């Protein structure tokens, strides 16, 4: 079994970069060979294991051998070339040499007349199998096709694969569990088992048995051919070319350029693709077809399967970089420091890294021109993490400019020596727990940025360097264990601060307890199992969301790591067409015991469908389509259109809905073609009917930009800027500031708007007023509007809590106003999100009353009227407030 921590399911559904070639030199074995040892998990040698070599480009088998009684093998002689190595054995799961250990990310081994040694494989016992047949569209068996099975758990991921024989038959050895399956073959469209890529289905593999008849039909795909050249016009080899389908309608397809820079992407389904070019050697900048570093600005390439799209030619630019030295606070070189360079432009999605050598030197390559946030983390956990230059967090970082192909040098950093926080994590039997993730936060609950992290080793110990101060520490549970905060508390609100000082080392042990579990089945009224239903627990006492799980193909679900208590059980099935359902009674969980047979029956709902296009009539992707209930304006469900602009809002109870369409670079629209919700028209849904033709044509609007700083003029990074209409209380847009404090709202309809600015630890502000009613309207009438400027002073404290109904349920879509009792002026006026009902409002020191307004009704905290409302005397943080809103 391959237990691969931190490798997520989403990684497999995007793409994996091929590992760079690894060349081993030795004269101990004959040239043109690959050798090593095969063992099982325990380290015992495994005899009679199969070792297969495949060519890197075509994935064709070129050689095979078996391990001897000591698990040793020798594969060869092999012609000069690039190879991938696969290990397998009867009753064992297969694996590939590399990480992640699957074919598409296996390590590329170069054989060029030299012996390649030390290529070892570790196999895990299977205990089950999945079998079936793969055919072509004409019904003919497809030989040489691949089937990859993978299972994701909270602790690790499991992979195994198999290749079809001449009859198209396959058998994948797996450990018991539920698996996703990927079917692929050269020249054919890769498919994921299930209805679609967005709705995959798992296959159950029971212990000591085989699941039969999991068949697949593969269809011929189209191709994209082209060439990658340098600025001199010559072809570039070993560039990975990746085709990513627009709307994620198909799995990505990758290929490598040859010595002439030519490539062929095979097995593409009909559709439009973004083409990315990646150089593992970091010689050239990452680029998207034809010549941009921003994938969103790349030109789409159209494919009509099984035709060939030709002439895709791209010229890559040489990459730049960042270099420097890392020292400690005494000026000594620090080796083994991980240095990251991340694009300061959130749209670039660029991150590269390097590790300092014994002299403290590092060099990061593969960067395009732009600004980067550079961070330094000591892998030995001795020094404090820092951001260039001398910043303790990303918000205080100084961006570094790179002008490719130049290397920006002299980006040096001194790392202060930290005070170690150490400890041991065990279970109630005093057994060490490995892989528990520990995150440290400032004791100040208003500060949500972590200041250190580590995970426990096999002996359960950890070490985190910290500056002197007070901290809250979280231990994240794994494998059924409950998460825990310092002081053996269940939440950060209750966490006991840990004091770290130079006077004495800080040590914090933790004993984690196993949680309870809840399991059952989800079915429709006909008793048929329902897959992909999200079952969520909500604490009946606190109304806090708890853990959740999705139902599998047989309708079963199991929620792990649940604390003792009583819970509401809710099942959400809008994506599969079923109405949200809550179990009428609460369920009791008594950890560490299992609560079983809590079955749910869901009924199908109605739906609304339509198409979203741009002004030219072309399908528009990356649009958020949402259904709201008029009156309360609560969001019921949301979705995104597919590559053809088609959307479907499913699982709707019978009733009236208002539909909103939102995309960042287009004007927000309410059906039918209105810019605010009050003018929208209700869409009536009856029973399980589908209302069709609820279409939208979105058009680009006008921009609004500006700058947000603190009261000293320092730019604020990630400050929130919310745009409201002149009278609307629903935001038209929300954006964040960049590292220079600048923001840009890309598309607003011509008109007047109010603008609200906020940032953690700073007083929120409206442009031109104390609250939304006195704010000055900004006219957006053309492309050349003057930039806005906002200055947010530091706050002295924070008032936090939650808005709830009389029954204790969360409530949102409300406005919280903090009013100074001395002047009657609002010092904060913010909209509370319906997603949680929580508020965290920074304020200056003073005395205040809290007012909540929702749908025209007013509620005061602590009393029915303003005069009777509770007076809050604020000098430090006030938390845990509950404001009961009856409307």
GROMACS .gro file of C-alpha atoms in nm, residues 39-247:
model
  209
   39UNK     CA    1   1.059  -0.530  -0.003
   40UNK     CA    2   0.724  -0.526   0.174
   41UNK     CA    3   0.610  -0.257   0.422
   42UNK     CA    4   0.788  -0.423   0.713
   43UNK     CA    5   1.119  -0.424   0.524
   44UNK     CA    6   1.117  -0.798   0.453
   45UNK     CA    7   1.259  -0.887   0.106
   46UNK     CA    8   0.994  -0.993  -0.147
   47UNK     CA    9   1.078  -1.270  -0.392
   48UNK     CA   10   0.912  -1.317  -0.734
   49UNK     CA   11   0.808  -0.952  -0.761
   50UNK     CA   12   0.777  -0.820  -1.117
   51UNK     CA   13   0.985  -0.523  -1.226
   52UNK     CA   14   0.889  -0.362  -1.557
   53UNK     CA   15   1.063  -0.085  -1.750
   54UNK     CA   16   0.854   0.142  -1.975
   55UNK     CA   17   0.976   0.402  -2.221
   56UNK     CA   18   0.916   0.753  -2.091
   57UNK     CA   19   0.754   0.893  -2.405
   58UNK     CA   20   0.524   0.615  -2.522
   59UNK     CA   21   0.483   0.426  -2.193
   60UNK     CA   22   0.551   0.108  -2.390
   61UNK     CA   23   0.701  -0.193  -2.204
   62UNK     CA   24   1.064  -0.255  -2.303
   63UNK     CA   25   1.187  -0.498  -2.039
   64UNK     CA   26   1.085  -0.708  -1.740
   65UNK     CA   27   1.247  -0.920  -1.471
   66UNK     CA   28   1.173  -1.074  -1.129
   67UNK     CA   29   1.327  -1.033  -0.784
   68UNK     CA   30   1.525  -1.321  -0.628
   69UNK     CA   31   1.490  -1.475  -0.281
   70UNK     CA   32   1.656  -1.167  -0.126
   71UNK     CA   33   1.432  -0.928  -0.317
   72UNK     CA   34   1.717  -0.817  -0.543
   73UNK     CA   35   1.671  -0.766  -0.917
   74UNK     CA   36   1.875  -0.675  -1.223
   75UNK     CA   37   1.695  -0.543  -1.529
   76UNK     CA   38   1.884  -0.527  -1.857
   77UNK     CA   39   2.065  -0.489  -2.081
   78UNK     CA   40   1.874  -0.177  -2.181
   79UNK     CA   41   1.931   0.050  -2.477
   80UNK     CA   42   2.022   0.410  -2.403
   81UNK     CA   43   1.712   0.607  -2.321
   82UNK     CA   44   1.466   0.725  -2.059
   83UNK     CA   45   1.267   0.473  -1.853
   84UNK     CA   46   0.990   0.452  -1.592
   85UNK     CA   47   0.993   0.161  -1.346
   86UNK     CA   48   0.688  -0.028  -1.213
   87UNK     CA   49   0.683  -0.286  -0.929
   88UNK     CA   50   0.408  -0.545  -0.881
   89UNK     CA   51   0.344  -0.892  -0.739
   90UNK     CA   52   0.059  -1.136  -0.696
   91UNK     CA   53  -0.163  -1.036  -0.401
   92UNK     CA   54   0.022  -0.702  -0.367
   93UNK     CA   55  -0.062  -0.351  -0.478
   94UNK     CA   56   0.151  -0.214  -0.758
   95UNK     CA   57   0.364   0.099  -0.736
   96UNK     CA   58   0.594   0.310  -0.954
   97UNK     CA   59   0.937   0.441  -0.868
   98UNK     CA   60   0.887   0.809  -0.784
   99UNK     CA   61   0.651   1.038  -0.597
  100UNK     CA   62   0.358   1.036  -0.626
  101UNK     CA   63   0.401   0.669  -0.720
  102UNK     CA   64   0.176   0.668  -1.026
  103UNK     CA   65   0.275   0.639  -1.390
  104UNK     CA   66   0.225   1.003  -1.488
  105UNK     CA   67   0.452   1.133  -1.211
  106UNK     CA   68   0.705   0.849  -1.191
  107UNK     CA   69   1.073   0.945  -1.178
  108UNK     CA   70   1.241   0.942  -1.520
  109UNK     CA   71   1.554   0.722  -1.513
  110UNK     CA   72   1.822   0.790  -1.776
  111UNK     CA   73   2.021   0.489  -1.895
  112UNK     CA   74   2.320   0.579  -2.113
  113UNK     CA   75   2.571   0.299  -2.097
  114UNK     CA   76   2.599   0.324  -1.719
  115UNK     CA   77   2.449   0.116  -1.440
  116UNK     CA   78   2.158   0.269  -1.251
  117UNK     CA   79   2.154   0.129  -0.897
  118UNK     CA   80   1.949   0.164  -0.580
  119UNK     CA   81   1.609   0.178  -0.749
  120UNK     CA   82   1.413   0.010  -0.472
  121UNK     CA   83   1.043  -0.066  -0.449
  122UNK     CA   84   0.814  -0.121  -0.149
  123UNK     CA   85   0.493  -0.320  -0.198
  124UNK     CA   86   0.192  -0.357   0.032
  125UNK     CA   87  -0.039  -0.656   0.065
  126UNK     CA   88  -0.365  -0.610  -0.120
  127UNK     CA   89  -0.646  -0.825   0.019
  128UNK     CA   90  -0.893  -0.737  -0.258
  129UNK     CA   91  -0.915  -0.670  -0.630
  130UNK     CA   92  -1.119  -0.481  -0.890
  131UNK     CA   93  -1.168  -0.641  -1.230
  132UNK     CA   94  -1.333  -0.562  -1.558
  133UNK     CA   95  -1.289  -0.509  -1.929
  134UNK     CA   96  -1.206  -0.206  -2.144
  135UNK     CA   97  -1.344  -0.184  -2.496
  136UNK     CA   98  -1.338   0.063  -2.783
  137UNK     CA   99  -1.649   0.245  -2.906
  138UNK     CA  100  -1.698  -0.033  -3.163
  139UNK     CA  101  -1.701  -0.296  -2.890
  140UNK     CA  102  -1.355  -0.436  -2.957
  141UNK     CA  103  -1.132  -0.530  -2.659
  142UNK     CA  104  -0.863  -0.268  -2.597
  143UNK     CA  105  -0.523  -0.416  -2.508
  144UNK     CA  106  -0.252  -0.217  -2.330
  145UNK     CA  107  -0.495   0.024  -2.161
  146UNK     CA  108  -0.427   0.138  -1.805
  147UNK     CA  109  -0.657   0.131  -1.502
  148UNK     CA  110  -0.545   0.331  -1.198
  149UNK     CA  111  -0.726   0.287  -0.866
  150UNK     CA  112  -0.682   0.539  -0.588
  151UNK     CA  113  -0.840   0.594  -0.248
  152UNK     CA  114  -0.805   0.912  -0.044
  153UNK     CA  115  -0.830   0.911   0.333
  154UNK     CA  116  -0.757   1.179   0.593
  155UNK     CA  117  -0.427   1.010   0.678
  156UNK     CA  118  -0.291   0.883   0.346
  157UNK     CA  119  -0.367   0.796  -0.015
  158UNK     CA  120  -0.354   0.454  -0.178
  159UNK     CA  121  -0.263   0.387  -0.542
  160UNK     CA  122  -0.248   0.074  -0.754
  161UNK     CA  123  -0.285   0.007  -1.126
  162UNK     CA  124  -0.305  -0.261  -1.393
  163UNK     CA  125  -0.276  -0.298  -1.772
  164UNK     CA  126  -0.530  -0.477  -1.989
  165UNK     CA  127  -0.440  -0.800  -2.169
  166UNK     CA  128  -0.516  -0.889  -2.532
  167UNK     CA  129  -0.882  -0.944  -2.438
  168UNK     CA  130  -0.910  -0.602  -2.274
  169UNK     CA  131  -0.933  -0.764  -1.930
  170UNK     CA  132  -0.770  -0.610  -1.622
  171UNK     CA  133  -0.733  -0.691  -1.252
  172UNK     CA  134  -0.612  -0.427  -1.005
  173UNK     CA  135  -0.488  -0.553  -0.669
  174UNK     CA  136  -0.603  -0.317  -0.391
  175UNK     CA  137  -0.648  -0.313  -0.016
  176UNK     CA  138  -1.014  -0.318   0.100
  177UNK     CA  139  -1.194   0.014   0.064
  178UNK     CA  140  -1.371   0.244  -0.184
  179UNK     CA  141  -1.174   0.353  -0.491
  180UNK     CA  142  -1.189   0.598  -0.776
  181UNK     CA  143  -1.083   0.451  -1.111
  182UNK     CA  144  -0.913   0.622  -1.406
  183UNK     CA  145  -0.916   0.448  -1.745
  184UNK     CA  146  -0.660   0.555  -2.006
  185UNK     CA  147  -0.492   0.440  -2.327
  186UNK     CA  148  -0.267   0.608  -2.580
  187UNK     CA  149  -0.477   0.799  -2.833
  188UNK     CA  150  -0.800   0.754  -2.636
  189UNK     CA  151  -0.987   0.995  -2.412
  190UNK     CA  152  -0.902   0.932  -2.047
  191UNK     CA  153  -1.211   0.893  -1.831
  192UNK     CA  154  -1.294   0.880  -1.463
  193UNK     CA  155  -1.539   0.610  -1.353
  194UNK     CA  156  -1.880   0.767  -1.291
  195UNK     CA  157  -2.126   1.003  -1.455
  196UNK     CA  158  -1.872   1.276  -1.521
  197UNK     CA  159  -1.550   1.432  -1.397
  198UNK     CA  160  -1.758   1.643  -1.157
  199UNK     CA  161  -1.957   1.341  -1.035
  200UNK     CA  162  -1.716   1.047  -1.008
  201UNK     CA  163  -1.832   0.720  -0.855
  202UNK     CA  164  -1.631   0.502  -0.622
  203UNK     CA  165  -1.601   0.124  -0.648
  204UNK     CA  166  -1.619  -0.081  -0.328
  205UNK     CA  167  -1.346  -0.345  -0.284
  206UNK     CA  168  -1.446  -0.585  -0.002
  207UNK     CA  169  -1.191  -0.780   0.200
  208UNK     CA  170  -1.082  -1.119   0.064
  209UNK     CA  171  -1.298  -1.083  -0.245
  210UNK     CA  172  -1.291  -0.931  -0.592
  211UNK     CA  173  -1.531  -0.676  -0.738
  212UNK     CA  174  -1.612  -0.791  -1.090
  213UNK     CA  175  -1.756  -0.624  -1.397
  214UNK     CA  176  -1.625  -0.269  -1.360
  215UNK     CA  177  -1.607  -0.211  -1.735
  216UNK     CA  178  -1.529   0.096  -1.943
  217UNK     CA  179  -1.557   0.212  -2.302
  218UNK     CA  180  -1.289   0.446  -2.436
  219UNK     CA  181  -1.337   0.672  -2.735
  220UNK     CA  182  -1.069   0.796  -2.976
  221UNK     CA  183  -0.947   1.141  -2.890
  222UNK     CA  184  -0.824   1.433  -3.088
  223UNK     CA  185  -0.468   1.562  -3.094
  224UNK     CA  186  -0.281   1.889  -3.068
  225UNK     CA  187   0.059   1.908  -3.230
  226UNK     CA  188   0.307   2.190  -3.224
  227UNK     CA  189   0.652   2.313  -3.143
  228UNK     CA  190   0.819   2.499  -2.858
  229UNK     CA  191   1.111   2.724  -2.954
  230UNK     CA  192   1.335   2.977  -2.786
  231UNK     CA  193   1.362   3.342  -2.883
  232UNK     CA  194   1.629   3.232  -3.133
  233UNK     CA  195   1.374   3.015  -3.313
  234UNK     CA  196   1.539   2.683  -3.222
  235UNK     CA  197   1.340   2.398  -3.072
  236UNK     CA  198   1.364   2.335  -2.697
  237UNK     CA  199   1.361   1.980  -2.563
  238UNK     CA  200   1.225   1.846  -2.233
  239UNK     CA  201   0.948   2.105  -2.200
  240UNK     CA  202   0.632   1.961  -2.046
  241UNK     CA  203   0.323   2.066  -2.240
  242UNK     CA  204  -0.013   2.035  -2.062
  243UNK     CA  205  -0.364   2.075  -2.207
  244UNK     CA  206  -0.630   2.172  -1.951
  245UNK     CA  207  -0.992   2.160  -2.063
  246UNK     CA  208  -1.199   2.475  -2.020
  247UNK     CA  209  -1.466   2.417  -1.757
   0.00000   0.00000   0.00000
